[in-house]
Coordinates of C-alpha atoms (C1' of nucleotides) in Angstrom, one line a residue:
Chain W
M1 CA -23.0 12.9 -10.0
I2 CA -20.7 15.0 -7.8
D3 CA -21.0 18.7 -8.4
V4 CA -17.6 20.3 -7.9
L5 CA -16.5 23.9 -7.5
I6 CA -12.8 24.8 -8.0
A7 CA -11.5 27.9 -6.2
D8 CA -8.0 29.1 -7.1
D9 CA -6.6 32.4 -8.0
H10 CA -4.5 30.8 -10.8
Q11 CA -6.8 30.3 -13.8
L12 CA -4.2 27.9 -15.3
L13 CA -4.5 25.6 -12.4
I14 CA -8.3 25.6 -12.6
D15 CA -8.1 24.8 -16.3
G16 CA -5.7 22.0 -15.6
I17 CA -8.0 20.4 -13.1
K18 CA -11.0 20.8 -15.4
T19 CA -9.1 19.1 -18.2
T20 CA -7.9 16.4 -15.9
L21 CA -11.4 15.6 -14.6
D22 CA -13.1 16.1 -18.0
D23 CA -13.6 12.4 -18.7
V24 CA -14.5 11.3 -15.2
P25 CA -18.2 10.4 -15.5
D26 CA -19.4 10.9 -12.0
I27 CA -17.6 14.2 -11.4
N28 CA -18.9 17.5 -12.8
I29 CA -17.1 20.8 -12.6
V30 CA -20.1 23.1 -12.3
A31 CA -18.4 26.3 -11.1
E32 CA -15.1 28.1 -10.5
A33 CA -14.0 31.0 -8.4
N34 CA -10.8 33.0 -8.0
N35 CA -11.3 34.0 -4.4
G36 CA -13.2 33.2 -1.3
L37 CA -15.9 35.9 -1.8
Q38 CA -16.8 34.4 -5.2
V39 CA -17.2 31.0 -3.6
L40 CA -19.7 32.4 -1.1
K41 CA -21.5 34.2 -3.9
I42 CA -21.8 31.0 -6.0
L43 CA -23.0 29.0 -3.0
Q44 CA -26.0 31.3 -2.7
S45 CA -27.4 30.2 -6.0
K46 CA -25.8 26.8 -6.7
K47 CA -25.8 23.6 -4.6
I48 CA -22.2 22.3 -4.5
D49 CA -21.1 18.9 -3.2
V50 CA -17.3 19.4 -3.1
I51 CA -15.2 22.5 -3.2
I52 CA -11.6 22.2 -4.2
M53 CA -10.2 25.1 -2.3
D54 CA -6.8 26.8 -2.7
I55 CA -5.4 28.2 0.5
N56 CA -3.7 31.3 -1.0
M57 CA -6.2 33.5 -2.6
P58 CA -6.7 37.3 -2.7
Q59 CA -9.6 39.1 -1.0
M60 CA -10.7 36.1 1.1
D61 CA -8.3 33.2 1.5
G62 CA -9.1 29.5 1.7
L63 CA -8.8 29.4 5.5
D64 CA -11.5 32.0 6.1
C65 CA -13.6 30.8 3.2
T66 CA -13.5 27.2 4.5
K67 CA -14.6 28.3 7.9
A68 CA -17.5 30.3 6.4
V69 CA -18.6 27.6 4.0
C70 CA -18.6 24.8 6.6
K71 CA -20.6 26.9 9.0
K72 CA -23.3 28.1 6.4
Y73 CA -23.4 25.0 4.2
P74 CA -22.5 22.0 6.3
D75 CA -23.4 19.6 3.5
T76 CA -20.8 21.1 1.2
K77 CA -17.5 19.4 1.7
V78 CA -14.1 21.2 1.3
V79 CA -10.9 19.7 0.2
A80 CA -7.8 21.9 0.6
L81 CA -5.5 22.3 -2.4
S82 CA -2.1 23.7 -1.7
Q83 CA 1.5 23.6 -2.8
F84 CA 2.7 23.5 0.8
D85 CA 2.6 20.3 2.8
E86 CA 3.0 22.3 6.0
K87 CA 1.7 21.0 9.2
R88 CA 0.3 24.4 10.1
F89 CA -1.8 24.8 7.0
V90 CA -3.1 21.2 7.1
K91 CA -4.1 21.6 10.8
K92 CA -5.6 25.0 10.2
M93 CA -7.7 23.8 7.3
V94 CA -8.9 20.8 9.2
K95 CA -9.7 23.0 12.1
N96 CA -11.7 25.2 9.9
G97 CA -13.7 22.3 8.6
A98 CA -11.9 20.9 5.5
S99 CA -12.4 17.2 4.9
G100 CA -9.2 16.6 3.1
Y101 CA -5.9 18.0 1.8
L102 CA -4.3 17.7 -1.6
L103 CA -1.0 18.9 -2.9
K104 CA -0.9 20.8 -6.1
D105 CA 1.3 18.2 -7.8
S106 CA -1.1 15.4 -7.1
G107 CA -1.9 13.0 -9.9
K108 CA -5.3 12.5 -11.5
D109 CA -6.0 9.3 -9.6
E110 CA -5.4 11.0 -6.3
I111 CA -7.7 14.0 -7.1
V112 CA -10.5 11.7 -8.3
A113 CA -10.1 9.5 -5.2
A114 CA -10.1 12.4 -2.9
I115 CA -13.3 13.9 -4.4
R116 CA -15.1 10.6 -4.2
K117 CA -14.1 9.8 -0.7
I118 CA -14.9 13.2 0.6
N119 CA -18.2 13.3 -1.2
S120 CA -19.2 10.1 0.6
G121 CA -18.4 11.7 3.9
E122 CA -15.0 10.3 4.4
K123 CA -11.7 12.1 4.9
Y124 CA -8.8 12.2 2.4
F125 CA -5.3 13.3 3.0
C126 CA -2.7 13.3 0.3
E127 CA -0.2 10.4 0.9
R128 CA 2.8 12.7 0.3
L129 CA 2.0 15.0 3.1
S130 CA 5.5 15.1 4.7
I131 CA 4.0 14.7 8.1
N132 CA 2.4 11.4 7.5
I133 CA 2.3 10.9 11.3
I134 CA -0.6 13.3 11.5
N135 CA -2.5 11.5 8.8
R136 CA -4.0 9.1 11.3
E137 CA -4.6 11.8 13.8
L138 CA -6.5 13.9 11.3
S139 CA -8.4 11.2 9.5
T140 CA -9.8 9.6 12.6
L141 CA -10.6 12.7 14.4
D142 CA -12.8 15.4 13.1
S143 CA -12.5 19.1 13.4
K144 CA -14.4 19.3 16.6
S145 CA -12.5 16.7 18.6
L146 CA -9.1 17.7 17.1
F147 CA -9.0 20.7 19.3
P148 CA -11.2 21.6 22.3
Q149 CA -13.9 23.9 21.0
L150 CA -13.0 27.4 22.0
T151 CA -15.6 30.1 21.7
D152 CA -14.9 33.2 19.7
R153 CA -14.4 35.2 22.8
E154 CA -12.0 32.7 24.3
I155 CA -9.9 32.8 21.1
E156 CA -9.9 36.6 21.3
V157 CA -8.7 36.5 24.9
L158 CA -6.2 33.8 24.2
K159 CA -4.6 35.8 21.4
L160 CA -4.2 38.8 23.7
I161 CA -2.7 36.6 26.4
C162 CA -0.1 35.4 23.9
K163 CA 0.5 39.1 23.0
E164 CA 1.6 39.6 26.6
F165 CA -1.5 41.4 27.7
S166 CA -2.4 41.1 31.4
S167 CA -5.9 40.4 32.4
P168 CA -6.6 44.1 33.3
E169 CA -5.2 45.1 29.9
I170 CA -7.3 42.6 28.1
A171 CA -10.4 43.8 30.1
D172 CA -9.7 47.4 29.0
S173 CA -9.2 46.5 25.3
L174 CA -12.4 44.4 25.2
F175 CA -14.4 46.7 27.4
I176 CA -15.3 44.0 29.8
S177 CA -14.5 43.4 33.5
D178 CA -11.2 41.9 34.4
K179 CA -13.1 39.2 36.3
T180 CA -14.6 38.1 33.1
V181 CA -11.2 37.9 31.5
E182 CA -10.0 35.8 34.4
N183 CA -13.0 33.5 33.9
H184 CA -12.1 33.1 30.2
R185 CA -8.5 32.5 31.1
A186 CA -9.5 29.8 33.6
N187 CA -11.8 28.2 31.0
L188 CA -9.0 28.3 28.4
I189 CA -6.6 26.6 30.8
A190 CA -9.1 23.9 31.5
K191 CA -10.0 23.4 27.9
A192 CA -6.3 23.2 26.8
G193 CA -5.6 20.8 29.6
V194 CA -2.7 22.8 31.0
K195 CA -1.8 24.1 34.4
N196 CA -1.1 27.8 34.0
T197 CA -0.7 30.6 31.6
A198 CA 2.7 29.4 30.5
G199 CA 1.3 26.1 29.5
L200 CA -1.6 27.8 27.8
V201 CA 0.7 30.0 25.7
R202 CA 2.8 27.1 24.7
W203 CA -0.3 25.1 23.7
A204 CA -1.6 28.1 21.7
V205 CA 1.6 28.5 19.8
E206 CA 1.9 24.8 19.0
N207 CA -1.7 24.7 17.9
D208 CA -1.6 27.8 15.7
F209 CA -3.8 30.1 17.7
V210 CA -1.2 32.8 17.4
D211 CA -0.4 34.9 14.3
Chain I
M1 CA 37.5 23.0 -7.1
I2 CA 34.7 22.7 -4.5
D3 CA 34.0 19.2 -3.3
V4 CA 30.3 18.8 -2.6
L5 CA 28.3 16.1 -0.8
I6 CA 24.6 15.8 -1.3
A7 CA 22.5 14.4 1.4
D8 CA 18.8 13.7 0.7
D9 CA 16.6 10.7 1.2
H10 CA 15.1 11.2 -2.3
Q11 CA 17.5 9.7 -4.8
L12 CA 15.6 11.5 -7.6
L13 CA 16.5 14.8 -6.1
I14 CA 20.1 13.9 -5.7
D15 CA 20.3 12.8 -9.3
G16 CA 18.6 16.1 -10.3
I17 CA 21.2 18.2 -8.6
K18 CA 24.0 16.1 -10.0
T19 CA 22.7 16.6 -13.5
T20 CA 22.2 20.3 -12.9
L21 CA 25.8 20.8 -11.6
D22 CA 27.4 18.4 -14.1
D23 CA 28.8 21.1 -16.3
V24 CA 29.9 23.5 -13.6
P25 CA 33.6 23.4 -13.8
D26 CA 34.5 24.4 -10.2
I27 CA 32.0 22.3 -8.5
N28 CA 32.5 18.6 -8.0
I29 CA 29.9 16.2 -6.5
V30 CA 32.2 13.7 -4.8
A31 CA 29.7 11.9 -2.5
E32 CA 26.1 11.4 -1.7
A33 CA 24.1 10.2 1.3
N34 CA 20.6 9.3 2.1
N35 CA 20.6 10.1 5.8
G36 CA 22.6 11.9 8.4
L37 CA 24.5 8.8 9.6
Q38 CA 25.9 8.2 6.1
V39 CA 27.1 11.8 6.0
L40 CA 29.1 11.4 9.2
K41 CA 30.5 8.1 7.8
I42 CA 31.6 9.7 4.6
L43 CA 33.3 12.6 6.4
Q44 CA 35.5 10.2 8.3
S45 CA 37.3 9.3 5.1
K46 CA 36.6 12.2 2.7
K47 CA 37.3 15.9 3.0
I48 CA 34.2 17.8 2.0
D49 CA 33.9 21.5 1.3
V50 CA 30.2 21.9 1.1
I51 CA 27.3 19.7 2.1
I52 CA 23.9 20.2 0.6
M53 CA 21.8 18.9 3.4
D54 CA 18.1 18.0 3.3
I55 CA 16.2 18.6 6.5
N56 CA 13.9 15.7 6.4
M57 CA 15.8 12.5 6.4
P58 CA 15.3 9.1 8.1
Q59 CA 17.6 7.8 10.9
M60 CA 19.4 11.1 11.4
D61 CA 17.8 14.3 10.1
G62 CA 19.4 17.4 8.7
L63 CA 19.1 19.3 11.9
D64 CA 21.0 16.9 14.1
C65 CA 23.5 16.1 11.4
T66 CA 24.3 19.7 10.8
K67 CA 24.9 20.2 14.5
A68 CA 27.2 17.2 14.5
V69 CA 29.1 18.1 11.4
C70 CA 29.7 21.8 12.4
K71 CA 31.1 20.6 15.7
K72 CA 33.4 17.9 14.4
Y73 CA 34.4 19.5 11.0
P74 CA 34.2 23.2 11.3
D75 CA 35.8 23.7 7.9
T76 CA 33.0 21.8 6.2
K77 CA 30.1 24.2 5.3
V78 CA 26.5 23.2 5.3
V79 CA 23.7 24.6 3.2
A80 CA 20.2 23.5 4.1
L81 CA 18.0 22.3 1.3
S82 CA 14.3 22.1 2.1
Q83 CA 10.9 22.4 0.5
F84 CA 9.7 24.5 3.4
D85 CA 10.5 28.1 3.8
E86 CA 9.5 28.0 7.4
K87 CA 11.0 30.5 9.8
R88 CA 11.4 27.8 12.4
F89 CA 13.4 25.5 10.2
V90 CA 15.6 28.3 8.8
K91 CA 16.4 29.5 12.3
K92 CA 17.0 26.1 13.6
M93 CA 19.4 25.2 10.9
V94 CA 21.3 28.4 11.3
K95 CA 21.4 27.9 15.0
N96 CA 22.8 24.4 14.4
G97 CA 25.6 25.9 12.2
A98 CA 24.3 26.0 8.6
S99 CA 25.7 28.7 6.4
G100 CA 22.8 29.0 4.1
Y101 CA 19.3 27.9 3.1
L102 CA 18.0 26.8 -0.3
L103 CA 14.5 25.9 -1.3
K104 CA 14.1 22.7 -3.4
D105 CA 12.7 24.5 -6.4
S106 CA 15.7 26.8 -6.6
G107 CA 17.1 27.3 -10.1
K108 CA 20.6 26.2 -11.2
D109 CA 22.0 29.7 -10.9
E110 CA 20.9 30.0 -7.3
I111 CA 22.3 26.6 -6.3
V112 CA 25.7 27.4 -7.9
A113 CA 25.8 30.8 -6.4
A114 CA 25.0 29.4 -3.0
I115 CA 27.7 26.8 -3.1
R116 CA 30.3 29.3 -4.2
K117 CA 29.4 31.9 -1.7
I118 CA 29.2 29.5 1.2
N119 CA 32.5 27.8 0.2
S120 CA 34.2 31.2 0.4
G121 CA 33.0 31.6 3.9
E122 CA 30.0 33.8 3.2
K123 CA 26.3 33.2 4.0
Y124 CA 23.6 32.5 1.4
F125 CA 19.9 32.6 1.9
C126 CA 17.5 31.8 -0.9
E127 CA 15.8 35.0 -2.1
R128 CA 12.4 33.4 -2.0
L129 CA 12.4 32.6 1.7
S130 CA 9.0 34.0 2.6
I131 CA 10.4 35.7 5.6
N132 CA 12.8 38.0 3.7
I133 CA 12.9 40.2 6.8
I134 CA 15.1 37.7 8.6
N135 CA 17.5 37.5 5.7
R136 CA 19.5 40.4 6.8
E137 CA 19.3 39.3 10.4
L138 CA 20.7 35.9 9.5
S139 CA 23.3 36.9 7.0
T140 CA 24.9 39.5 9.1
L141 CA 24.7 37.7 12.4
D142 CA 26.1 34.4 13.2
S143 CA 24.6 31.5 15.1
K144 CA 25.9 32.8 18.4
S145 CA 24.5 36.3 18.2
L146 CA 21.3 35.4 16.6
F147 CA 19.8 34.8 20.0
P148 CA 20.6 36.4 23.3
Q149 CA 23.1 34.3 25.1
L150 CA 21.4 32.4 27.8
T151 CA 23.4 30.7 30.4
D152 CA 23.0 27.0 31.0
R153 CA 21.1 27.6 34.2
E154 CA 18.8 30.1 32.5
I155 CA 18.0 27.5 29.8
E156 CA 17.3 25.0 32.5
V157 CA 14.9 27.3 34.2
L158 CA 13.3 28.4 31.0
K159 CA 12.5 24.8 30.0
L160 CA 10.9 24.2 33.3
I161 CA 8.8 27.3 33.0
C162 CA 7.6 26.0 29.6
K163 CA 6.8 22.7 31.3
E164 CA 4.3 24.7 33.5
F165 CA 6.5 24.6 36.6
S166 CA 6.0 27.5 39.0
S167 CA 8.9 29.2 40.6
P168 CA 8.6 27.3 43.9
E169 CA 8.4 24.1 41.9
I170 CA 11.5 24.9 39.9
A171 CA 13.3 25.8 43.1
D172 CA 12.5 22.5 44.6
S173 CA 13.5 20.5 41.5
L174 CA 16.8 22.4 41.2
F175 CA 17.5 22.6 44.9
I176 CA 17.8 26.4 44.9
S177 CA 15.8 29.2 46.5
D178 CA 12.7 30.4 44.8
K179 CA 14.2 33.8 44.9
T180 CA 17.0 32.6 42.7
V181 CA 14.5 31.2 40.3
E182 CA 12.7 34.5 40.3
N183 CA 15.9 36.2 39.4
H184 CA 16.5 33.8 36.5
R185 CA 13.0 34.4 35.3
A186 CA 13.4 38.2 35.4
N187 CA 16.8 37.9 33.5
L188 CA 15.2 35.6 30.9
I189 CA 12.3 38.0 30.4
A190 CA 14.8 40.9 30.0
K191 CA 17.0 38.9 27.6
A192 CA 14.1 37.7 25.5
G193 CA 12.8 41.3 25.3
V194 CA 9.4 40.3 26.4
K195 CA 7.0 41.6 29.0
N196 CA 5.9 38.6 31.1
T197 CA 6.0 34.8 31.4
A198 CA 3.5 34.5 28.6
G199 CA 5.7 36.3 26.2
L200 CA 8.7 34.4 27.4
V201 CA 7.1 31.0 26.7
R202 CA 6.0 32.1 23.3
W203 CA 9.5 33.3 22.6
A204 CA 10.9 30.0 23.8
V205 CA 8.6 27.9 21.7
E206 CA 9.2 30.0 18.6
N207 CA 13.0 29.9 19.1
D208 CA 13.1 26.2 19.8
F209 CA 14.1 26.2 23.4
V210 CA 11.4 23.6 24.1
D211 CA 11.4 19.9 23.2
Chain B
dT1 C1' 44.9 41.5 40.7
dT2 C1' 40.9 43.5 39.6
dT3 C1' 37.0 43.2 37.0
dC4 C1' 33.2 40.8 34.9
dG5 C1' 29.7 37.3 34.6
dT6 C1' 27.2 33.8 36.8
dA7 C1' 24.7 31.7 40.4
dT8 C1' 23.2 32.2 44.6
dA9 C1' 19.8 34.4 48.1
dG10 C1' 17.3 37.8 50.5
dG11 C1' 13.7 42.0 51.9
dG12 C1' 9.6 44.2 50.8
dG13 C1' 5.7 45.4 48.3
dA14 C1' 2.5 45.8 44.3
dA15 C1' 0.3 43.5 40.7
dA16 C1' -1.4 39.6 38.6
dA17 C1' -2.7 35.0 38.4
dC18 C1' -5.1 31.3 40.3
dC19 C1' -9.0 29.0 42.8
dC20 C1' -13.0 28.4 44.9
dC21 C1' -17.8 29.8 44.5
dT22 C1' -22.5 32.3 42.8
dA23 C1' -25.4 34.8 39.5
dT24 C1' -27.5 37.4 35.6
dT25 C1' -28.2 38.2 30.8
dT26 C1' -27.9 37.0 26.1
dT27 C1' -27.6 33.9 22.4
dT28 C1' -28.0 29.5 20.4
dT29 C1' -29.9 25.1 19.9
dT30 C1' -33.3 21.8 20.4
Chain R
dA1 C1' -41.1 27.4 24.6
dA2 C1' -37.6 25.2 27.0
dA3 C1' -32.9 24.0 27.6
dA4 C1' -28.1 24.6 26.8
dA5 C1' -24.2 27.3 26.1
dA6 C1' -21.8 31.6 26.2
dA7 C1' -20.7 36.0 28.0
dT8 C1' -21.0 38.7 31.6
dA9 C1' -19.5 40.0 36.6
dG10 C1' -18.8 39.6 41.3
dG11 C1' -16.9 38.0 46.4
dG12 C1' -13.0 36.4 48.8
dG13 C1' -9.0 34.4 49.4
dT14 C1' -4.2 32.2 48.3
dT15 C1' -0.3 31.9 45.5
dT16 C1' 2.6 33.5 42.1
dT17 C1' 4.5 36.8 39.4
dC18 C1' 6.8 41.0 38.9
dC19 C1' 9.7 44.8 40.3
dC20 C1' 12.5 47.4 43.0
dC21 C1' 16.7 46.9 45.6
dT22 C1' 21.2 44.6 48.1
dA23 C1' 24.6 41.1 48.8
dT24 C1' 28.0 37.1 48.8
dA25 C1' 30.7 33.5 46.5
dC26 C1' 33.2 31.7 42.7
dG27 C1' 35.6 31.3 38.5
dA28 C1' 37.2 33.2 34.3
dA29 C1' 39.0 36.9 31.8
dA30 C1' 41.4 41.2 31.2

DNA sequence: TTTCGTATAGGGGAAAACCCCTATTTTTTT
DNA sequence: AAAAAAATAGGGGTTTTCCCCTATACGAAA
């Protein structure tokens, strides 16, 4: 039996999925939430196998919630549910730990297949993702190897570099030495596999570390 | 009477639009295509007023096709049709000469309004484009003034900067002095309205000067 | 014909980036 | 408790970027 939580701010959609999955014997909808905070609250008391997670939610969205869930409850799998088949969202969700991606107009078979696959530890990406090219990329690689693992501080520095801050300016705004910033910058350049700050910024923009 | 061509690789969507526009007296669907090459072929024999152009198509996509059409047939207007309301796509299509942008889930009224406006030489941008801010930018400005006018040489230098070339390296590969490259770099930074090379690269990526 | 824009190139100097290192403290993981 | 990873910071140097200028040559536009 797979215990599933549905998180979406549209109750209609939750009801729709519940109805759809009503007669599936091995899938059990045991909880629902309308935003990311509710998800975290439910996880404190209930053990959940798979979360069907909308990306756009108030208070705490699916991106941040997925990140939090995958960190605190690594056994709980997340499948993203969205109306957009946008490269950025897909990549971002996978980066945050999601095991799969479904579009909101997916059929019953697809949803059921996704839940089963993901519960068994596999990945599942909706066939109709416009960028099918990245399917293979994403399903073979996991969130750790997809991107070099940047530390929180490195991401912080990277974002400031992309906002045209110089090393001394970053040092001032983070209350650290400019030598430390230069170290972070060098590590970022190495991790991104680029040659200089220009390459780093391009890599950051193309891999959604900005905005 | 407005003669319209629909270009989309999903026949279902073409049929949908045809049905929708069936009873509009002044709009006539006179042709359809499933990719960009077919569009160019049709234009050789038929005079078209407005092309409803999908962005994602096999063989030749909407971006390249729009560029080709606007160059060869300046009287034929193009309205982009896409499921993505992504800044990048919108900007790219406008840059390539499109007169408007519609989302695929637009209503009949919106499609009809767009075709009429665009046929009369105006611009039309779907209200629900998530980045409504740029609506005013785009509808008042044309494709030439949308971006600061970079010279050919500047674009050449810019692309090399984005490819992680340093000024001396660029100088070597273009057979000019590194001082000249530095001048181009400074002019680029000024034209882009950014502070340093990091900002320039980000601006270049976001405005599709790379790749 | 004169002006304007573009491409070219230089001088000179300050700031930043880049590249080696080493090293300590703190946090996380095992 | 020990080991690993992350964050901190420094020394010392080279290269590049950045910011002032000036200046010439050329072609196109006014």
